[in-house]
Short mmCIF file of C-alpha atoms in Angstrom, two decimals:
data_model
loop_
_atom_site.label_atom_id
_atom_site.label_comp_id
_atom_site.label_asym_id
_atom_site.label_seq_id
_atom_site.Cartn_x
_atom_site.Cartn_y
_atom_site.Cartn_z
CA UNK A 1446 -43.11 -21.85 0.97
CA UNK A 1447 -46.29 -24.10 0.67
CA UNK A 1448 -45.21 -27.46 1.50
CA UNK A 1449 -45.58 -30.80 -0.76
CA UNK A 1450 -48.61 -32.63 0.69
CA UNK A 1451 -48.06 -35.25 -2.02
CA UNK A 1452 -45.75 -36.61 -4.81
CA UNK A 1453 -47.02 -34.34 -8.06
CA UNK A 1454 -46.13 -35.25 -11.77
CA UNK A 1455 -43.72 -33.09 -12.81
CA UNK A 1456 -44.18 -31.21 -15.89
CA UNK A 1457 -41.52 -31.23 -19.08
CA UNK A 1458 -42.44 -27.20 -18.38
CA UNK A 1459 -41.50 -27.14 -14.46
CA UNK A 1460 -38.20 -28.46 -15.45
CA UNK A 1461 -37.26 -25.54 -17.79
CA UNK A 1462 -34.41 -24.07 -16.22
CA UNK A 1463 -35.17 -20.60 -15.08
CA UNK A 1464 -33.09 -17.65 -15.07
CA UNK A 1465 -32.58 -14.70 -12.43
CA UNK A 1466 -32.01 -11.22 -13.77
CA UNK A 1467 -31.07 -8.77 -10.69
CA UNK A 1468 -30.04 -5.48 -10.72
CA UNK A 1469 -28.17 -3.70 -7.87
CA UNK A 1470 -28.34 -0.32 -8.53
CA UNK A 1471 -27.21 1.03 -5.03
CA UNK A 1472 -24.94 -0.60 -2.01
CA UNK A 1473 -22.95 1.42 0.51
CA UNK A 1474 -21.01 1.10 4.01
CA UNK A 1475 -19.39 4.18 5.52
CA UNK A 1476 -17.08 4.73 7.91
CA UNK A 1477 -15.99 1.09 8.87
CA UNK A 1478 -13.60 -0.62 10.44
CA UNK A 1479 -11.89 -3.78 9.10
CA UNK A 1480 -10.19 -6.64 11.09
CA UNK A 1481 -8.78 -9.35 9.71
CA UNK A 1482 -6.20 -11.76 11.65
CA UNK A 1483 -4.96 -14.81 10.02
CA UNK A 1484 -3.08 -16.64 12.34
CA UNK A 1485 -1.81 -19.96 9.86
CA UNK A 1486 -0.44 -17.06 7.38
CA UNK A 1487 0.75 -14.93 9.70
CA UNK A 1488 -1.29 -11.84 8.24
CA UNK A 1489 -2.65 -8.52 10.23
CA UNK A 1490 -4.97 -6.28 8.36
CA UNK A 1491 -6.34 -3.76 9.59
CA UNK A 1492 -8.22 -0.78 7.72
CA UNK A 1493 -10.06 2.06 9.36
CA UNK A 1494 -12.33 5.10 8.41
CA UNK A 1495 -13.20 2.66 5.56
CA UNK A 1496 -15.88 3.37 2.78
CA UNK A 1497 -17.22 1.00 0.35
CA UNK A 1498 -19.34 1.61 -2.49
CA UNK A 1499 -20.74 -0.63 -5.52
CA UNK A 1500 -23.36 -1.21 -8.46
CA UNK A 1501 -23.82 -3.98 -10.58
CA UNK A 1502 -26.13 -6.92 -12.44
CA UNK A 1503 -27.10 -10.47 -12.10
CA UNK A 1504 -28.02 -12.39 -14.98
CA UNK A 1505 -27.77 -15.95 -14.82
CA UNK A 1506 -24.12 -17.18 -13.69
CA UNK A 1507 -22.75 -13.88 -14.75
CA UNK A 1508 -22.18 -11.04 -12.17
CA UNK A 1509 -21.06 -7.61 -13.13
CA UNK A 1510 -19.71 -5.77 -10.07
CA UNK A 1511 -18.44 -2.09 -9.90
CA UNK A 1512 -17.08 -0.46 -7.25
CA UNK A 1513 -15.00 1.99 -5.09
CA UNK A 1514 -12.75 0.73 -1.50
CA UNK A 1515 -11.57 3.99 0.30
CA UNK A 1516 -9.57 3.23 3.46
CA UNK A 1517 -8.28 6.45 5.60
CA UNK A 1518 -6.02 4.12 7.30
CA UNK A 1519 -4.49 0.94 6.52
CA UNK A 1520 -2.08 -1.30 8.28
CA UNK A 1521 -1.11 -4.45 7.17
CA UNK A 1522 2.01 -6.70 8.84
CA UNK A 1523 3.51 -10.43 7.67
CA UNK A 1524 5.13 -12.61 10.26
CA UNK A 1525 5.57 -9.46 12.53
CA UNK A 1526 7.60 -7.18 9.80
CA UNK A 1527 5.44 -3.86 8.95
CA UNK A 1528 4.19 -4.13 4.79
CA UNK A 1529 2.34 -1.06 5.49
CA UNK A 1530 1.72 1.22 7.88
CA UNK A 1531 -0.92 4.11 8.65
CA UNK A 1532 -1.39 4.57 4.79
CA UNK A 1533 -4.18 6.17 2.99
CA UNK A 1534 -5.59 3.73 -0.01
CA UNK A 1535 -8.23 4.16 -2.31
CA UNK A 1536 -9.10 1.13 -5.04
CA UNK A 1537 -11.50 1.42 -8.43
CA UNK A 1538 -12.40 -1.76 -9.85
CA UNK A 1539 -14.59 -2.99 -12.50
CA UNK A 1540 -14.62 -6.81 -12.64
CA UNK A 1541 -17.04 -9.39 -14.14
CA UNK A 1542 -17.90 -12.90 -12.68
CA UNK A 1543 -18.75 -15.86 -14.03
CA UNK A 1544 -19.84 -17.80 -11.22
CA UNK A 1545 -20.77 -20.43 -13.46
CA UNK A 1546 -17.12 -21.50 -14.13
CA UNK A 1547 -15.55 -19.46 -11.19
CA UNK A 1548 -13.52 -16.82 -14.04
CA UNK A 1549 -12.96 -13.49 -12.96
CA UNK A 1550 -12.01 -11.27 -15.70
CA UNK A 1551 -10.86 -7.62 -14.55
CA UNK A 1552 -11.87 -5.26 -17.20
CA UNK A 1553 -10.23 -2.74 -14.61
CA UNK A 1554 -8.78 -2.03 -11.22
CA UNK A 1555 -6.93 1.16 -10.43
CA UNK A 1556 -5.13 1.48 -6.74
CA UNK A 1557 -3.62 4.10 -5.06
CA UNK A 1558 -1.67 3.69 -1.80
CA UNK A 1559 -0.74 6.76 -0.63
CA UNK A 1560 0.88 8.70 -3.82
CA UNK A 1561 1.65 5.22 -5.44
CA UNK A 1562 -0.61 4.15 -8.16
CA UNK A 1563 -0.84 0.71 -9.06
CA UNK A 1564 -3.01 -0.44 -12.45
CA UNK A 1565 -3.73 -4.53 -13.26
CA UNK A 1566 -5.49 -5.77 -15.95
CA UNK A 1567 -6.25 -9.83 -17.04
CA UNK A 1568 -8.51 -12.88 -16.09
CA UNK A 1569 -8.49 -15.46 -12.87
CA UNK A 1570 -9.81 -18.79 -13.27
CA UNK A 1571 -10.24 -21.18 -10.17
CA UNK A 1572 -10.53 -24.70 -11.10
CA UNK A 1573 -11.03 -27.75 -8.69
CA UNK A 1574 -7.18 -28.60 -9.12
CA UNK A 1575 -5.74 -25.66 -9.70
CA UNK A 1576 -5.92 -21.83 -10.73
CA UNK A 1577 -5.32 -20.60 -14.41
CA UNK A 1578 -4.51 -16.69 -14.80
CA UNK A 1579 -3.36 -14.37 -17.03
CA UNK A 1580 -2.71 -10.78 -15.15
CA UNK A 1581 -0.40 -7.85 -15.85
CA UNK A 1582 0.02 -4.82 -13.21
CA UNK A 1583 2.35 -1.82 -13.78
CA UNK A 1584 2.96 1.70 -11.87
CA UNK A 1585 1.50 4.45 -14.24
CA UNK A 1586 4.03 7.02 -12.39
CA UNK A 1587 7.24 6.98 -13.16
CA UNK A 1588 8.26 9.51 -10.20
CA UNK A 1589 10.25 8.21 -7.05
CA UNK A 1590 8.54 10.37 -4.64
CA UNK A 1591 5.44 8.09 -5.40
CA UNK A 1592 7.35 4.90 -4.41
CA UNK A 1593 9.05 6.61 -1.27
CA UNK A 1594 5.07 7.50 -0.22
CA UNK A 1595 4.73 3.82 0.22
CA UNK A 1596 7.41 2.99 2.07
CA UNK A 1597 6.40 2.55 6.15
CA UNK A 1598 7.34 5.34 7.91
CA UNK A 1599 7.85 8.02 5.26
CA UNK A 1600 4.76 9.01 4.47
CA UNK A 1601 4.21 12.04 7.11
CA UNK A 1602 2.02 14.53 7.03
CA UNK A 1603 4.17 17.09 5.57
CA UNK A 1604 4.90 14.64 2.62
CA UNK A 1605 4.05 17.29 0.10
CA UNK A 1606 6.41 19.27 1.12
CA UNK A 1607 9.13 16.33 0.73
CA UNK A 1608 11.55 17.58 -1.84
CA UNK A 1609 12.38 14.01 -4.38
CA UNK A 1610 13.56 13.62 -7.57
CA UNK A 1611 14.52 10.49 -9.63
CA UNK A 1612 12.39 8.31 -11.76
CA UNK A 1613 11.29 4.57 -10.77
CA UNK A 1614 9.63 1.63 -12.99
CA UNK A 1615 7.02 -1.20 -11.70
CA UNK A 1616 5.62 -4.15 -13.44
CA UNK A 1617 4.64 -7.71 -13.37
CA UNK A 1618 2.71 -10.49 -15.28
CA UNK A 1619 1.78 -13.53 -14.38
CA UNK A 1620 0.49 -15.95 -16.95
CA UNK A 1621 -0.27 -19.73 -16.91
CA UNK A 1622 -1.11 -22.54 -13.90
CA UNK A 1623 -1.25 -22.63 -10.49
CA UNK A 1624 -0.84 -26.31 -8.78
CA UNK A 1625 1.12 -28.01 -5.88
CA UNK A 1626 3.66 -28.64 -8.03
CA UNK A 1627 3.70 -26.10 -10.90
CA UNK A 1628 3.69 -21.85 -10.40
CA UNK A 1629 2.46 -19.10 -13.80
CA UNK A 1630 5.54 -18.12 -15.47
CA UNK A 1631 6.35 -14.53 -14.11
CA UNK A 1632 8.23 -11.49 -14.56
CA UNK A 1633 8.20 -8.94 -12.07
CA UNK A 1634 10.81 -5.80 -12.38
CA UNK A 1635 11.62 -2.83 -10.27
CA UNK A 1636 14.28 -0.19 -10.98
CA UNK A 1637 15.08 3.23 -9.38
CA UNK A 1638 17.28 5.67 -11.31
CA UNK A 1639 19.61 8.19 -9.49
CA UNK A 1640 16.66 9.25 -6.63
CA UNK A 1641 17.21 11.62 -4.48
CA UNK A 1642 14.50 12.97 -1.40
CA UNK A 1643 15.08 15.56 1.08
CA UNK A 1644 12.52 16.24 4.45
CA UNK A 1645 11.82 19.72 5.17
CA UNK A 1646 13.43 20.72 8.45
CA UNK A 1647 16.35 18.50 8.00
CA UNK A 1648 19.59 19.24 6.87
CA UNK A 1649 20.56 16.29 4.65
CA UNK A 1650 19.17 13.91 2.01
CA UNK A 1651 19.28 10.75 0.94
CA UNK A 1652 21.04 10.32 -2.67
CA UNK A 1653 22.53 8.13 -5.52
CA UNK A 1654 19.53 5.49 -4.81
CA UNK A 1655 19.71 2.93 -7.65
CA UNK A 1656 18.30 -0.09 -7.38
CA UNK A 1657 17.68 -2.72 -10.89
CA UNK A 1658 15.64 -5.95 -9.65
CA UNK A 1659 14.46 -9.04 -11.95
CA UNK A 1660 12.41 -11.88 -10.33
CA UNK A 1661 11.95 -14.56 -13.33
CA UNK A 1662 10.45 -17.88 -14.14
CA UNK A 1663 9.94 -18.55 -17.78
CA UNK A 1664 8.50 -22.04 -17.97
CA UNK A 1665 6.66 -22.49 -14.61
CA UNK A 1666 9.05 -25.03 -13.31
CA UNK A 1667 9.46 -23.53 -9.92
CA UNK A 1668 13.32 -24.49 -9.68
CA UNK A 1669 14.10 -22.27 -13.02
CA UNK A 1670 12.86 -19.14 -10.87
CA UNK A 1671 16.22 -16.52 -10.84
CA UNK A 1672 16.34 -13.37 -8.38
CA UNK A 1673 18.65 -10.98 -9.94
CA UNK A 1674 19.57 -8.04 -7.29
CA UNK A 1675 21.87 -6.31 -9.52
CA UNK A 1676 22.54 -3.43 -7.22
CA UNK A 1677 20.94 -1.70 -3.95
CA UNK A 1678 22.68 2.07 -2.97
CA UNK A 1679 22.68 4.95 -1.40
CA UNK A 1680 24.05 7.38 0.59
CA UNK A 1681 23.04 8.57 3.91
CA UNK A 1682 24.16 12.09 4.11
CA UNK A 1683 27.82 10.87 3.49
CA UNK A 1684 27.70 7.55 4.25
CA UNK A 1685 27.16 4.29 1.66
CA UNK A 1686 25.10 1.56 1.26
CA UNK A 1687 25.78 -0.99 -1.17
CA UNK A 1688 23.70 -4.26 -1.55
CA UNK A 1689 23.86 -7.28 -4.77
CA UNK A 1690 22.29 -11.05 -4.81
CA UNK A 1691 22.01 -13.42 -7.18
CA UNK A 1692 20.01 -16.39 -7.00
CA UNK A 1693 18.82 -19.21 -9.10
CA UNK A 1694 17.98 -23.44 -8.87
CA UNK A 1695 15.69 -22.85 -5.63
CA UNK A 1696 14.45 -26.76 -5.42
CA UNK A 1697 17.07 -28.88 -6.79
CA UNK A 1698 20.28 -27.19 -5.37
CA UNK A 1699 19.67 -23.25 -4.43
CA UNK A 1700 22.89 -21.28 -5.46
CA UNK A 1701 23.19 -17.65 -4.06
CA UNK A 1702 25.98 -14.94 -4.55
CA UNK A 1703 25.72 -11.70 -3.16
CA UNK A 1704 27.19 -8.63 -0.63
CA UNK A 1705 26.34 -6.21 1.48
CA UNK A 1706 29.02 -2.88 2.10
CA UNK A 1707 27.75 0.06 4.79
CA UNK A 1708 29.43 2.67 7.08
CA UNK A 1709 26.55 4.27 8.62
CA UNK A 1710 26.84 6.89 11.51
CA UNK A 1711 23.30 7.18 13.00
CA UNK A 1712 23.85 10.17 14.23
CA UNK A 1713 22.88 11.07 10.76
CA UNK A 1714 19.50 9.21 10.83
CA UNK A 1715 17.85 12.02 13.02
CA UNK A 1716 19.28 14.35 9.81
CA UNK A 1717 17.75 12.80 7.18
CA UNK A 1718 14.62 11.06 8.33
CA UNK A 1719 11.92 11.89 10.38
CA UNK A 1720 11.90 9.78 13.54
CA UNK A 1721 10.05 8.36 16.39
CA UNK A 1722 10.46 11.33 19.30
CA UNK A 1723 9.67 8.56 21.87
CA UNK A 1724 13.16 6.58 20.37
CA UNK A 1725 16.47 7.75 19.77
CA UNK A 1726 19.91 6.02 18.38
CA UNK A 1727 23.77 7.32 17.90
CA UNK A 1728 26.37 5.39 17.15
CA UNK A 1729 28.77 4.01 13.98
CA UNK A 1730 27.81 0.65 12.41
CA UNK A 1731 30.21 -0.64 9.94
CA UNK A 1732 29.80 -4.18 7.98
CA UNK A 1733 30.81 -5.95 5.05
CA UNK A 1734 29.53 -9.60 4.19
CA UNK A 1735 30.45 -11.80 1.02
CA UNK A 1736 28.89 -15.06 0.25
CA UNK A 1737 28.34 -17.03 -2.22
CA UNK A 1738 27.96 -21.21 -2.48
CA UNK A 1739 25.31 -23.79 -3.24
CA UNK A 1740 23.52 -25.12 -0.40
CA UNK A 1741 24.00 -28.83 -1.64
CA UNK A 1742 27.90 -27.76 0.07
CA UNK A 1743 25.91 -26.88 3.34
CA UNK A 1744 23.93 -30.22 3.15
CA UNK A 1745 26.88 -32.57 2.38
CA UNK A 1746 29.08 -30.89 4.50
CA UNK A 1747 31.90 -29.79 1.97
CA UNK A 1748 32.66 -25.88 4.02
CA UNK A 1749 35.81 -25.73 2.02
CA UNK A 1750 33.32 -25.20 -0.89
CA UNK A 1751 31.59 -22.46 0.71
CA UNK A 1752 32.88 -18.65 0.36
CA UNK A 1753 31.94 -16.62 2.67
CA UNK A 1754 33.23 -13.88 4.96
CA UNK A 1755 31.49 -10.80 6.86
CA UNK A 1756 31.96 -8.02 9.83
CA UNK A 1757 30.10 -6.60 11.82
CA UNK A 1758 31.59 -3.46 13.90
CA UNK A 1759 29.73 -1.20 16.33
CA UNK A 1760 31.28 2.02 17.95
CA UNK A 1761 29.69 4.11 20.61
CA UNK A 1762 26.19 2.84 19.53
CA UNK A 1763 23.22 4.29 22.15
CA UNK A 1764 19.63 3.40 21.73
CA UNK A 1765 16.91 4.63 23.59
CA UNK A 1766 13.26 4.07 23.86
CA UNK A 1767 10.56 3.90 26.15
CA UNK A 1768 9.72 0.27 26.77
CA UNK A 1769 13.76 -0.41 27.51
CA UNK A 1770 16.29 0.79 29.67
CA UNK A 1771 18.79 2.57 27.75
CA UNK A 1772 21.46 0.51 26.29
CA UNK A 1773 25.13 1.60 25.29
CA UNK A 1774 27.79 -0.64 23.48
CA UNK A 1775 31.30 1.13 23.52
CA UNK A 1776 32.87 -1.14 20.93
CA UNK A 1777 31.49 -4.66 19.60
CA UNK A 1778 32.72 -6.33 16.80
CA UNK A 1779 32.08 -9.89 15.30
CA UNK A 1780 33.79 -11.43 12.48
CA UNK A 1781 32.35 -14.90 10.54
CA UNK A 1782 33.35 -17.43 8.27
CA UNK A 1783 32.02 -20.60 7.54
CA UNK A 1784 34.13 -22.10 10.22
CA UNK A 1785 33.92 -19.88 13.45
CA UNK A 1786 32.45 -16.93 14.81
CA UNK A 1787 34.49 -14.02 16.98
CA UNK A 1788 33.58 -11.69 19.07
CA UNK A 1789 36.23 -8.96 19.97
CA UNK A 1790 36.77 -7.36 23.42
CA UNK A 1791 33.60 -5.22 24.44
CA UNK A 1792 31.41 -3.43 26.78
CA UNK A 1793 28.50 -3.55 27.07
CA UNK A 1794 26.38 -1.02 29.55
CA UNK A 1795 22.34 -1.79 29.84
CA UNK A 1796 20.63 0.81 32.38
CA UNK A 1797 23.09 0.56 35.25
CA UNK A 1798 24.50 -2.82 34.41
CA UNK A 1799 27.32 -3.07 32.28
CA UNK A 1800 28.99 -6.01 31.42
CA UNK A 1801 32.58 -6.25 29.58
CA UNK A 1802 33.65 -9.53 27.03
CA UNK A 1803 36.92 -10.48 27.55
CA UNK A 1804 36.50 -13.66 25.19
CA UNK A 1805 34.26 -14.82 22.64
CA UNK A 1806 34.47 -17.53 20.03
CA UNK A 1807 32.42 -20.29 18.32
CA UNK A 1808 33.97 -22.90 16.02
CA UNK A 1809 32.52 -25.35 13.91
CA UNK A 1810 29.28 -24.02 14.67
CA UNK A 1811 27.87 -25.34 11.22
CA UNK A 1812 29.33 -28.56 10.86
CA UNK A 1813 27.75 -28.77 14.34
CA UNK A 1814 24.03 -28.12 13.42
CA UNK A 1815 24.04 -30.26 9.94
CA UNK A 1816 26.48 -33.35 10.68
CA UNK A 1817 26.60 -33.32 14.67
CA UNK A 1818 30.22 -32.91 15.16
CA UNK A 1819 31.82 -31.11 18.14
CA UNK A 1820 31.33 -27.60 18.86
CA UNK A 1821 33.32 -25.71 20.43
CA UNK A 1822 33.27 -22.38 21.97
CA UNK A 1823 34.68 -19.91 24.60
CA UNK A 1824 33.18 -17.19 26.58
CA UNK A 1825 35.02 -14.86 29.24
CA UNK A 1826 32.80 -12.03 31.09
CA UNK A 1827 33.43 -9.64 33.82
CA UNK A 1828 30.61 -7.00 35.34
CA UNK A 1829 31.58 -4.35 37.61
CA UNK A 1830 27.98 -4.27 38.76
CA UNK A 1831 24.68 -5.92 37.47
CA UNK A 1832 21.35 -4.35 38.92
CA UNK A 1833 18.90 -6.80 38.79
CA UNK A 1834 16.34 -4.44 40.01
CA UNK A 1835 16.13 -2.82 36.71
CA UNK A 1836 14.89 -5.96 35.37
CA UNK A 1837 12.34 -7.47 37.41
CA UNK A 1838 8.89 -6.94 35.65
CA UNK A 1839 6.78 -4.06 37.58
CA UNK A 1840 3.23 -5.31 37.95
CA UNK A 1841 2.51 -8.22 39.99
CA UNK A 1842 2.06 -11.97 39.56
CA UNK A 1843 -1.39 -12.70 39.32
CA UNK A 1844 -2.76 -15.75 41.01
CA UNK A 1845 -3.22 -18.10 38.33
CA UNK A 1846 0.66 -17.26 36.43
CA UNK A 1847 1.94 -18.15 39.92
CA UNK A 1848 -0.34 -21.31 40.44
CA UNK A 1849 0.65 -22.22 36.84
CA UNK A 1850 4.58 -21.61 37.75
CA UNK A 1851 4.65 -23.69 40.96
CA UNK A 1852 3.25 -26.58 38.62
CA UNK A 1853 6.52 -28.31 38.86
CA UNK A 1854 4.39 -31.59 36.78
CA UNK A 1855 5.79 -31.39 33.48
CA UNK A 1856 9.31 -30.37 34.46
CA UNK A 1857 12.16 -32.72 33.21
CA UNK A 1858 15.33 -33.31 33.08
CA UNK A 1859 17.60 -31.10 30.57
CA UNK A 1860 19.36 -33.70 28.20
CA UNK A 1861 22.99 -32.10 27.51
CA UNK A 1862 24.45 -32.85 24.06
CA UNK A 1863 27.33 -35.06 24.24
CA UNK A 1864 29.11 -32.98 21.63
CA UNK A 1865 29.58 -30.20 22.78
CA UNK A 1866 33.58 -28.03 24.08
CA UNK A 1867 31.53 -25.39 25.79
CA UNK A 1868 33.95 -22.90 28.56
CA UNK A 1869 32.55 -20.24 30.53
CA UNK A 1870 33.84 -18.16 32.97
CA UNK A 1871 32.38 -14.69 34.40
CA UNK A 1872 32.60 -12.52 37.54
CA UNK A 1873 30.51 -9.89 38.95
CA UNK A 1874 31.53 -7.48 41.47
#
């Protein structure tokens, strides 16, 4: 670009506003692989074997983009739990932009992750205060087997040969504003109908799955959002699962009821579901929690107000896998309320160690952590024999972790709470 050598008079003609007309008739990236790693969010995408293709038109502040996302294999993780794992996704969209005002109306965007289709339709505008929308997505399919494709860790390669039945309905719409202090009023449902699926190979299926979900806010006003769990279950081979919560008033005093029933015998698992070779698990779990309370009763410390009771029983539970040494509980059971926790006689065997509770308890373990009152607890042990061999880590200590251990600089002393009724007592043979 020639530069200025001296102020010129600017024309009225030179300030016409001028206008840029671009067409992009061809853009493509094969086989790529997509990192992204958001460490404040706590987000992990990853996509591989990915394919990208697009056409469009510029004119002015409005930009016209279509185009295709293919993605062999996706995996994407929040805060450590799996979202989705080795999937397949493919994603058809058709949106125009008006980068004038920042709105983004979708005329059309059709996914597909795995066998699950997922349609939306609507507008997103981004303001400098906040963000206005108006969007609506539903699931086009109204077969479980879809649903159960997007699930991590049932989606195998045999999946077509996965024998499912039952029907399942999707949707959500968001309408309105988006600020620090105000969400779009929303209704998102989810309901499965007397599903069924059965593996190939394996000798029993999962049935009776019903599940009827409503998350609601009508106004915006983020404390009149509900969460209506009206019922979770199934049956594992023979065994139940039963799940309900309720929820409603999450800013001003958040209210929840709900329960969870199962008697599960893993042994089952390895009947129904196709699992991990390098893993295995046995065992019985049996539980059964009831709650329900607001959590202004927590805050003020009225526990009388709370109701709430739960169990949690283990019998001959074995787990094995390859980054631990095996570990076998012969009986463990613990039993809450809002006042104390119990543990019940157990043993407890972990490679060669095994250690057996004689005594467990934990009282006023709540009023402890929200008004600072005593807590008191018991805890009686006895080990035949603990190998600590088994436990020592296998490679060695580099030269800087054990330069950086011997740093003895920022060590102090460990302040004891003055509250606390703590007894322990163990022995090891």
């Amino acid at each position: 670009v020639p530069a200025e050598s001296a102020e010129t008079e600017i024309t009225e003609e030179e300030t016409t506003e001028s206008s840029l007309s671009l067409d992009l008739n061809h853009i493509e990236i094969t086989n790529a692989n997509i990192i992204y790693h958001d460490a404040s969010m706590g987000v992990d995408f990853v996509s591989n074997s990915s394919d990208f293709i697009a056409e469009g038109s510029y004119k002015g502040d409005i930009f016209n983009l279509i185009s295709t996302f293919t993605s062999k294999e996706m995996n994407v993780s929040y805060e450590g739990l799996t979202a989705i794992s080795k999937a397949s996704f493919n994603l058809e969209s058709s949106i125009e932009m008006d980068l004038g005002t920042f709105r983004f109306d979708i005329e059309s965007m059709n996914a597909k992750l795995n066998e699950l289709p997922l349609n939306m339709k609507g507008w997103l505008q981004l303001n400098d205060e906040n963000m206005e929308m108006d969007l609506a997505m539903d699931v086009p399919s109204s077969e479980f087997k879809s649903l159960l494709s997007a699930v991590p860790g049932c989606y195998t390669q045999d999946f077509n040969q996965v024998q499912a039945s039952g029907k399942m309905n999707f949707s959500m719409v968001l309408r309105g504003v988006m600020d620090e202090v105000k969400m779009p009023s929303s209704e998102i449902k989810m309901g499965i109908q007397n599903a069924q699926f059965h593996y190939p190979d394996l000798p029993k299926s999962v049935t009776n799955i019903n599940m009827d979900l409503l998350i609601e806010n009508k106004d915006g006003d983020p404390d009149q959002s509900i969460l209506d769990l009206k019922t979770f279950s199934l049956k594992l081979g023979e065994d139940p699962f039963e799940m309900s919560l309720y929820s409603k008033n999450p800013v001003s005093n958040p209210y929840a009821k709900g329960n969870i029933k199962a008697g599960i015998d893993l042994d089952q698992w390895k009947e129904v579901l196709p699992l991990d070779s390098s893993s295995a698990v046995s065992g019985k779990i049996t539980s059964s929690l009831s709650f329900e309370g607001h959590y202004a009763s927590v805050e003020n410390q009225n526990i009388n107000d709370l109701n709430a009771d739960g169990s949690l029983k283990l019998e001959e539970f074995n787990f094995f896998s390859e980054d631990i040494l095996p570990l076998n509980i012969n009986y463990f059971e613990i039993t809450a309320n809002p006042h104390s926790f119990k543990v019940a006689p157990s043993k407890i065997t972990y490679g060669q160690s095994t250690i057996e509770v004689k005594e467990a308890t934990l009282d006023n373990a709540i009023a402890f952590a929200l008004n600072d009152e005593m807590l008191h607890g018991r805890l009686k042990i006895h080990s035949d024999k603990i190998n600590l061999n088994e436990w020592m880590a296998s490679e060695d200590v580099s030269a800087a972790e054990t330069s950086e251990a011997s740093d003895s600089s920022a060590l102090e002393a460990v302040s004891i709470p003055h509250n606390l009724d703590l007894e322990f007592s163990g022995s090891i043979g």
